Amino acid sequence: MNSSGPETGQAVDGGGRQRRAWGSLNRDQIVACGLRIAREEGMQALTIRRLASELGASRMALYRHVPDKDGLTELVMDAIAEHDMVPPDIEEGPWEERLRRLAAGIRRELTAYPGLVDILMTRAHHGQGALRLVDSVLGILGDAGLCERQAVRHYLVFVDLVLGRCHRELHGDPVDHHRTASLTTLAEQAGDYARLRAAVPYLVELTPGQIFQDELDMLVLSIKAAARPT
């Protein structure tokens, strides 16, 4: 027979180990613990067994809230999208600034959770948080003056830009200095290619963050051109 543990909501099993009392676990606790594990150790560390151990609960107790590992991953991804990616002031300010803030929030969170970009590159995620994110992007593009057809097109470009940039930064960005080191060395040694030699100092100083901002600049210009009255 189990006896009451020293903390509310816990019990002590026959081996003297504390475990959570049946029915004391809720979804918010699962999400909070899942977010912590994913941020510290990566999305691949999210398993029912690991979460149950962290929460002091049985796996059966978790199955009351999430069906399996994929369901747990979806729950955590949705929490990230809903609470961390969309800034609270997303409806305030010029549309260009709002689009940039949203892009920065997505990039920040995608790089904060190891493995999250890889999941999003290989499968769709359409939870409530993701739907709110998509709706926010479409709202900004509508405020920029795009019709629905144009907004959808530029939404897809926006997603491709942000996800693609994050994936490249995490898996071998071609603009990283170590990828361009041999090019700059050869350019400095070569007798020809004067234009390339002149570009070396600027090539060396560029960062992935600056490239990200330049890509957003090009997207903003494309949106403005599409919204321009003909």
PDB file of C-alpha atoms in Angstrom:
ATOM      1  CA  MET A   1       0.000   0.000   0.000  1.00  0.00           C
ATOM      2  CA  ASN A   2       1.282   3.469  -0.846  1.00  0.00           C
ATOM      3  CA  SER A   3       1.640   6.067   1.865  1.00  0.00           C
ATOM      4  CA  SER A   4       1.434   9.833   1.511  1.00  0.00           C
ATOM      5  CA  GLY A   5       4.653  11.476   0.425  1.00  0.00           C
ATOM      6  CA  PRO A   6       6.300  14.533   1.950  1.00  0.00           C
ATOM      7  CA  GLU A   7       4.945  16.819  -0.814  1.00  0.00           C
ATOM      8  CA  THR A   8       1.411  17.487  -1.943  1.00  0.00           C
ATOM      9  CA  GLY A   9       0.453  15.455  -5.003  1.00  0.00           C
ATOM     10  CA  GLN A  10       3.129  12.820  -4.424  1.00  0.00           C
ATOM     11  CA  ALA A  11       3.196   9.321  -3.035  1.00  0.00           C
ATOM     12  CA  VAL A  12       5.947   6.923  -2.006  1.00  0.00           C
ATOM     13  CA  ASP A  13       6.225   3.528  -3.655  1.00  0.00           C
ATOM     14  CA  GLY A  14       7.454   0.345  -2.063  1.00  0.00           C
ATOM     15  CA  GLY A  15      11.079   1.212  -2.801  1.00  0.00           C
ATOM     16  CA  GLY A  16      10.856   4.537  -0.986  1.00  0.00           C
ATOM     17  CA  ARG A  17      10.950   6.576  -4.214  1.00  0.00           C
ATOM     18  CA  GLN A  18       8.672   9.579  -4.618  1.00  0.00           C
ATOM     19  CA  ARG A  19       6.234   9.531  -7.491  1.00  0.00           C
ATOM     20  CA  ARG A  20       3.394  11.768  -8.523  1.00  0.00           C
ATOM     21  CA  ALA A  21      -0.057  10.805  -7.306  1.00  0.00           C
ATOM     22  CA  TRP A  22      -2.456   9.597 -10.005  1.00  0.00           C
ATOM     23  CA  GLY A  23      -4.474  12.442 -11.495  1.00  0.00           C
ATOM     24  CA  SER A  24      -2.153  15.234 -10.300  1.00  0.00           C
ATOM     25  CA  LEU A  25      -0.505  15.720 -13.707  1.00  0.00           C
ATOM     26  CA  ASN A  26      -1.835  18.311 -16.145  1.00  0.00           C
ATOM     27  CA  ARG A  27      -0.998  19.453 -19.665  1.00  0.00           C
ATOM     28  CA  ASP A  28       0.655  22.702 -18.589  1.00  0.00           C
ATOM     29  CA  GLN A  29       3.166  20.755 -16.494  1.00  0.00           C
ATOM     30  CA  ILE A  30       3.868  18.438 -19.407  1.00  0.00           C
ATOM     31  CA  VAL A  31       4.430  21.368 -21.794  1.00  0.00           C
ATOM     32  CA  ALA A  32       6.685  23.242 -19.361  1.00  0.00           C
ATOM     33  CA  CYS A  33       8.840  20.166 -18.760  1.00  0.00           C
ATOM     34  CA  GLY A  34       8.931  19.321 -22.464  1.00  0.00           C
ATOM     35  CA  LEU A  35      10.042  22.846 -23.363  1.00  0.00           C
ATOM     36  CA  ARG A  36      12.864  22.704 -20.833  1.00  0.00           C
ATOM     37  CA  ILE A  37      14.132  19.343 -22.107  1.00  0.00           C
ATOM     38  CA  ALA A  38      13.891  20.445 -25.749  1.00  0.00           C
ATOM     39  CA  ARG A  39      15.742  23.708 -25.129  1.00  0.00           C
ATOM     40  CA  GLU A  40      18.514  22.143 -23.036  1.00  0.00           C
ATOM     41  CA  GLU A  41      18.986  18.837 -24.862  1.00  0.00           C
ATOM     42  CA  GLY A  42      17.193  19.105 -28.184  1.00  0.00           C
ATOM     43  CA  MET A  43      13.950  17.843 -29.670  1.00  0.00           C
ATOM     44  CA  GLN A  44      15.330  14.307 -30.011  1.00  0.00           C
ATOM     45  CA  ALA A  45      15.430  14.039 -26.200  1.00  0.00           C
ATOM     46  CA  LEU A  46      11.633  14.396 -26.019  1.00  0.00           C
ATOM     47  CA  THR A  47      10.278  10.938 -25.201  1.00  0.00           C
ATOM     48  CA  ILE A  48       7.424   9.697 -23.065  1.00  0.00           C
ATOM     49  CA  ARG A  49       9.850   7.753 -20.884  1.00  0.00           C
ATOM     50  CA  ARG A  50      12.136  10.741 -20.332  1.00  0.00           C
ATOM     51  CA  LEU A  51       9.274  13.102 -19.564  1.00  0.00           C
ATOM     52  CA  ALA A  52       7.678  10.634 -17.151  1.00  0.00           C
ATOM     53  CA  SER A  53      10.974  10.335 -15.306  1.00  0.00           C
ATOM     54  CA  GLU A  54      11.414  14.110 -15.105  1.00  0.00           C
ATOM     55  CA  LEU A  55       7.875  14.641 -13.824  1.00  0.00           C
ATOM     56  CA  GLY A  56       7.937  11.747 -11.385  1.00  0.00           C
ATOM     57  CA  ALA A  57       4.936  10.210 -13.140  1.00  0.00           C
ATOM     58  CA  SER A  58       4.151   6.928 -14.814  1.00  0.00           C
ATOM     59  CA  ARG A  59       4.089   6.654 -18.594  1.00  0.00           C
ATOM     60  CA  MET A  60       0.432   5.675 -18.354  1.00  0.00           C
ATOM     61  CA  ALA A  61      -0.262   8.997 -16.633  1.00  0.00           C
ATOM     62  CA  LEU A  62       1.304  10.849 -19.588  1.00  0.00           C
ATOM     63  CA  TYR A  63      -0.701   8.808 -22.091  1.00  0.00           C
ATOM     64  CA  ARG A  64      -3.836  10.416 -20.657  1.00  0.00           C
ATOM     65  CA  HIS A  65      -2.611  13.714 -22.149  1.00  0.00           C
ATOM     66  CA  VAL A  66      -0.424  12.783 -25.163  1.00  0.00           C
ATOM     67  CA  PRO A  67      -0.870   9.699 -27.372  1.00  0.00           C
ATOM     68  CA  ASP A  68       2.801   9.058 -28.204  1.00  0.00           C
ATOM     69  CA  LYS A  69       6.191  10.667 -28.857  1.00  0.00           C
ATOM     70  CA  ASP A  70       4.913  12.371 -32.013  1.00  0.00           C
ATOM     71  CA  GLY A  71       2.014  13.817 -30.057  1.00  0.00           C
ATOM     72  CA  LEU A  72       4.413  15.090 -27.401  1.00  0.00           C
ATOM     73  CA  THR A  73       6.594  16.690 -30.073  1.00  0.00           C
ATOM     74  CA  GLU A  74       3.551  18.382 -31.627  1.00  0.00           C
ATOM     75  CA  LEU A  75       2.453  19.685 -28.225  1.00  0.00           C
ATOM     76  CA  VAL A  76       5.840  21.257 -27.533  1.00  0.00           C
ATOM     77  CA  MET A  77       6.165  22.676 -31.054  1.00  0.00           C
ATOM     78  CA  ASP A  78       2.748  24.264 -30.759  1.00  0.00           C
ATOM     79  CA  ALA A  79       3.648  25.873 -27.444  1.00  0.00           C
ATOM     80  CA  ILE A  80       6.784  27.360 -28.992  1.00  0.00           C
ATOM     81  CA  ALA A  81       4.832  28.741 -31.953  1.00  0.00           C
ATOM     82  CA  GLU A  82       1.986  30.123 -29.864  1.00  0.00           C
ATOM     83  CA  HIS A  83       3.850  31.754 -27.002  1.00  0.00           C
ATOM     84  CA  ASP A  84       7.369  32.573 -28.175  1.00  0.00           C
ATOM     85  CA  MET A  85       7.471  33.226 -31.914  1.00  0.00           C
ATOM     86  CA  VAL A  86       4.740  35.847 -32.341  1.00  0.00           C
ATOM     87  CA  PRO A  87       5.634  39.086 -30.479  1.00  0.00           C
ATOM     88  CA  PRO A  88       2.866  40.478 -28.251  1.00  0.00           C
ATOM     89  CA  ASP A  89       2.998  43.782 -30.147  1.00  0.00           C
ATOM     90  CA  ILE A  90       2.657  42.173 -33.574  1.00  0.00           C
ATOM     91  CA  GLU A  91      -0.325  44.404 -34.447  1.00  0.00           C
ATOM     92  CA  GLU A  92       1.580  47.628 -33.709  1.00  0.00           C
ATOM     93  CA  GLY A  93       3.749  49.664 -36.039  1.00  0.00           C
ATOM     94  CA  PRO A  94       4.425  49.776 -39.785  1.00  0.00           C
ATOM     95  CA  TRP A  95       4.025  46.460 -41.569  1.00  0.00           C
ATOM     96  CA  GLU A  96       7.723  46.293 -42.509  1.00  0.00           C
ATOM     97  CA  GLU A  97       8.782  46.482 -38.863  1.00  0.00           C
ATOM     98  CA  ARG A  98       6.169  43.923 -37.836  1.00  0.00           C
ATOM     99  CA  LEU A  99       7.354  41.484 -40.499  1.00  0.00           C
ATOM    100  CA  ARG A 100      10.951  41.888 -39.347  1.00  0.00           C
ATOM    101  CA  ARG A 101      10.029  41.389 -35.677  1.00  0.00           C
ATOM    102  CA  LEU A 102       8.117  38.258 -36.555  1.00  0.00           C
ATOM    103  CA  ALA A 103      11.006  36.900 -38.635  1.00  0.00           C
ATOM    104  CA  ALA A 104      13.434  37.631 -35.797  1.00  0.00           C
ATOM    105  CA  GLY A 105      11.189  35.868 -33.271  1.00  0.00           C
ATOM    106  CA  ILE A 106      10.886  32.773 -35.444  1.00  0.00           C
ATOM    107  CA  ARG A 107      14.633  32.664 -36.106  1.00  0.00           C
ATOM    108  CA  ARG A 108      15.426  33.105 -32.405  1.00  0.00           C
ATOM    109  CA  GLU A 109      13.178  30.255 -31.299  1.00  0.00           C
ATOM    110  CA  LEU A 110      14.123  27.887 -34.102  1.00  0.00           C
ATOM    111  CA  THR A 111      17.789  28.183 -33.199  1.00  0.00           C
ATOM    112  CA  ALA A 112      17.077  27.939 -29.448  1.00  0.00           C
ATOM    113  CA  TYR A 113      15.630  24.417 -29.728  1.00  0.00           C
ATOM    114  CA  PRO A 114      18.143  22.011 -31.306  1.00  0.00           C
ATOM    115  CA  GLY A 115      16.486  19.802 -33.900  1.00  0.00           C
ATOM    116  CA  LEU A 116      13.343  21.908 -34.291  1.00  0.00           C
ATOM    117  CA  VAL A 117      14.306  23.218 -37.732  1.00  0.00           C
ATOM    118  CA  ASP A 118      14.992  19.696 -38.956  1.00  0.00           C
ATOM    119  CA  ILE A 119      11.509  18.572 -37.914  1.00  0.00           C
ATOM    120  CA  LEU A 120       9.841  21.523 -39.621  1.00  0.00           C
ATOM    121  CA  MET A 121      11.835  20.915 -42.806  1.00  0.00           C
ATOM    122  CA  THR A 122      10.546  17.349 -43.070  1.00  0.00           C
ATOM    123  CA  ARG A 123       6.959  17.507 -41.847  1.00  0.00           C
ATOM    124  CA  ALA A 124       4.083  19.938 -41.559  1.00  0.00           C
ATOM    125  CA  HIS A 125       2.886  21.307 -38.234  1.00  0.00           C
ATOM    126  CA  HIS A 126      -0.608  22.784 -38.049  1.00  0.00           C
ATOM    127  CA  GLY A 127      -1.447  23.221 -34.366  1.00  0.00           C
ATOM    128  CA  GLN A 128      -3.192  26.294 -32.980  1.00  0.00           C
ATOM    129  CA  GLY A 129       0.114  28.086 -32.430  1.00  0.00           C
ATOM    130  CA  ALA A 130       1.191  27.436 -36.010  1.00  0.00           C
ATOM    131  CA  LEU A 131      -2.176  28.622 -37.331  1.00  0.00           C
ATOM    132  CA  ARG A 132      -1.854  31.854 -35.353  1.00  0.00           C
ATOM    133  CA  LEU A 133       1.630  32.338 -36.776  1.00  0.00           C
ATOM    134  CA  VAL A 134       0.439  31.872 -40.355  1.00  0.00           C
ATOM    135  CA  ASP A 135      -2.515  34.187 -39.761  1.00  0.00           C
ATOM    136  CA  SER A 136      -0.160  36.847 -38.356  1.00  0.00           C
ATOM    137  CA  VAL A 137       2.041  36.726 -41.447  1.00  0.00           C
ATOM    138  CA  LEU A 138      -0.958  36.932 -43.775  1.00  0.00           C
ATOM    139  CA  GLY A 139      -2.338  39.856 -41.756  1.00  0.00           C
ATOM    140  CA  ILE A 140       0.908  41.785 -42.121  1.00  0.00           C
ATOM    141  CA  LEU A 141       1.042  41.098 -45.854  1.00  0.00           C
ATOM    142  CA  GLY A 142      -2.559  42.233 -46.196  1.00  0.00           C
ATOM    143  CA  ASP A 143      -1.716  45.469 -44.381  1.00  0.00           C
ATOM    144  CA  ALA A 144       1.149  45.918 -46.856  1.00  0.00           C
ATOM    145  CA  GLY A 145      -1.448  46.161 -49.609  1.00  0.00           C
ATOM    146  CA  LEU A 146      -1.242  42.676 -51.098  1.00  0.00           C
ATOM    147  CA  CYS A 147      -4.305  40.895 -52.386  1.00  0.00           C
ATOM    148  CA  GLU A 148      -4.966  37.405 -51.041  1.00  0.00           C
ATOM    149  CA  ARG A 149      -3.259  35.688 -53.971  1.00  0.00           C
ATOM    150  CA  GLN A 150      -0.139  37.850 -53.598  1.00  0.00           C
ATOM    151  CA  ALA A 151      -0.177  37.460 -49.806  1.00  0.00           C
ATOM    152  CA  VAL A 152      -0.143  33.662 -50.077  1.00  0.00           C
ATOM    153  CA  ARG A 153       2.746  33.760 -52.513  1.00  0.00           C
ATOM    154  CA  HIS A 154       4.827  36.055 -50.314  1.00  0.00           C
ATOM    155  CA  TYR A 155       3.895  34.094 -47.194  1.00  0.00           C
ATOM    156  CA  LEU A 156       5.466  31.007 -48.753  1.00  0.00           C
ATOM    157  CA  VAL A 157       8.559  33.022 -49.702  1.00  0.00           C
ATOM    158  CA  PHE A 158       8.754  34.297 -46.106  1.00  0.00           C
ATOM    159  CA  VAL A 159       8.590  30.765 -44.701  1.00  0.00           C
ATOM    160  CA  ASP A 160      11.188  29.527 -47.187  1.00  0.00           C
ATOM    161  CA  LEU A 161      13.480  32.419 -46.340  1.00  0.00           C
ATOM    162  CA  VAL A 162      13.319  32.070 -42.547  1.00  0.00           C
ATOM    163  CA  LEU A 163      13.360  28.273 -42.363  1.00  0.00           C
ATOM    164  CA  GLY A 164      16.014  27.993 -45.050  1.00  0.00           C
ATOM    165  CA  ARG A 165      18.289  30.561 -43.397  1.00  0.00           C
ATOM    166  CA  CYS A 166      17.991  28.858 -39.982  1.00  0.00           C
ATOM    167  CA  HIS A 167      18.637  25.434 -41.499  1.00  0.00           C
ATOM    168  CA  ARG A 168      21.730  26.699 -43.317  1.00  0.00           C
ATOM    169  CA  GLU A 169      23.061  28.415 -40.212  1.00  0.00           C
ATOM    170  CA  LEU A 170      22.719  25.183 -38.223  1.00  0.00           C
ATOM    171  CA  HIS A 171      23.967  22.788 -40.910  1.00  0.00           C
ATOM    172  CA  GLY A 172      26.713  24.542 -42.821  1.00  0.00           C
ATOM    173  CA  ASP A 173      25.932  28.041 -44.015  1.00  0.00           C
ATOM    174  CA  PRO A 174      27.719  28.773 -47.322  1.00  0.00           C
ATOM    175  CA  VAL A 175      28.310  32.370 -46.172  1.00  0.00           C
ATOM    176  CA  ASP A 176      30.112  31.289 -42.973  1.00  0.00           C
ATOM    177  CA  HIS A 177      33.741  32.362 -42.792  1.00  0.00           C
ATOM    178  CA  HIS A 178      35.078  28.804 -42.702  1.00  0.00           C
ATOM    179  CA  ARG A 179      33.238  28.081 -45.962  1.00  0.00           C
ATOM    180  CA  THR A 180      34.663  31.151 -47.702  1.00  0.00           C
ATOM    181  CA  ALA A 181      38.177  30.961 -46.196  1.00  0.00           C
ATOM    182  CA  SER A 182      39.710  29.097 -49.126  1.00  0.00           C
ATOM    183  CA  LEU A 183      38.063  31.475 -51.597  1.00  0.00           C
ATOM    184  CA  THR A 184      39.443  34.545 -49.872  1.00  0.00           C
ATOM    185  CA  THR A 185      42.917  32.987 -49.580  1.00  0.00           C
ATOM    186  CA  LEU A 186      43.036  32.109 -53.258  1.00  0.00           C
ATOM    187  CA  ALA A 187      41.692  35.534 -54.216  1.00  0.00           C
ATOM    188  CA  GLU A 188      44.459  37.263 -52.256  1.00  0.00           C
ATOM    189  CA  GLN A 189      47.127  35.091 -53.909  1.00  0.00           C
ATOM    190  CA  ALA A 190      45.801  35.167 -57.448  1.00  0.00           C
ATOM    191  CA  GLY A 191      47.265  37.561 -59.940  1.00  0.00           C
ATOM    192  CA  ASP A 192      44.006  37.935 -61.856  1.00  0.00           C
ATOM    193  CA  TYR A 193      40.471  38.517 -60.573  1.00  0.00           C
ATOM    194  CA  ALA A 194      40.980  42.094 -59.388  1.00  0.00           C
ATOM    195  CA  ARG A 195      37.289  42.527 -58.577  1.00  0.00           C
ATOM    196  CA  LEU A 196      37.321  39.429 -56.364  1.00  0.00           C
ATOM    197  CA  ARG A 197      40.444  40.656 -54.525  1.00  0.00           C
ATOM    198  CA  ALA A 198      38.800  44.015 -53.923  1.00  0.00           C
ATOM    199  CA  ALA A 199      35.737  42.265 -52.476  1.00  0.00           C
ATOM    200  CA  VAL A 200      37.675  40.113 -49.963  1.00  0.00           C
ATOM    201  CA  PRO A 201      37.580  42.565 -46.994  1.00  0.00           C
ATOM    202  CA  TYR A 202      33.816  42.862 -47.289  1.00  0.00           C
ATOM    203  CA  LEU A 203      33.343  39.141 -47.789  1.00  0.00           C
ATOM    204  CA  VAL A 204      35.242  38.411 -44.588  1.00  0.00           C
ATOM    205  CA  GLU A 205      33.287  40.832 -42.418  1.00  0.00           C
ATOM    206  CA  LEU A 206      29.784  39.677 -43.359  1.00  0.00           C
ATOM    207  CA  THR A 207      27.828  37.645 -40.792  1.00  0.00           C
ATOM    208  CA  PRO A 208      24.855  35.274 -41.196  1.00  0.00           C
ATOM    209  CA  GLY A 209      22.747  37.809 -39.299  1.00  0.00           C
ATOM    210  CA  GLN A 210      23.527  40.505 -41.843  1.00  0.00           C
ATOM    211  CA  ILE A 211      22.686  38.147 -44.688  1.00  0.00           C
ATOM    212  CA  PHE A 212      19.364  37.401 -42.974  1.00  0.00           C
ATOM    213  CA  GLN A 213      18.564  41.123 -42.806  1.00  0.00           C
ATOM    214  CA  ASP A 214      19.538  41.577 -46.461  1.00  0.00           C
ATOM    215  CA  GLU A 215      17.244  38.722 -47.476  1.00  0.00           C
ATOM    216  CA  LEU A 216      14.409  40.355 -45.536  1.00  0.00           C
ATOM    217  CA  ASP A 217      15.193  43.658 -47.263  1.00  0.00           C
ATOM    218  CA  MET A 218      14.766  41.964 -50.635  1.00  0.00           C
ATOM    219  CA  LEU A 219      11.484  40.400 -49.543  1.00  0.00           C
ATOM    220  CA  VAL A 220      10.178  43.760 -48.325  1.00  0.00           C
ATOM    221  CA  LEU A 221      11.099  45.356 -51.671  1.00  0.00           C
ATOM    222  CA  SER A 222       9.317  42.539 -53.503  1.00  0.00           C
ATOM    223  CA  ILE A 223       6.193  43.065 -51.382  1.00  0.00           C
ATOM    224  CA  LYS A 224       6.241  46.812 -52.030  1.00  0.00           C
ATOM    225  CA  ALA A 225       6.622  46.205 -55.774  1.00  0.00           C
ATOM    226  CA  ALA A 226       3.720  43.739 -55.800  1.00  0.00           C
ATOM    227  CA  ALA A 227       1.502  46.144 -53.861  1.00  0.00           C
ATOM    228  CA  ARG A 228       2.294  49.101 -56.108  1.00  0.00           C
ATOM    229  CA  PRO A 229      -0.747  50.227 -58.151  1.00  0.00           C
ATOM    230  CA  THR A 230      -0.405  49.408 -61.833  1.00  0.00           C
TER     231      THR A 230
END
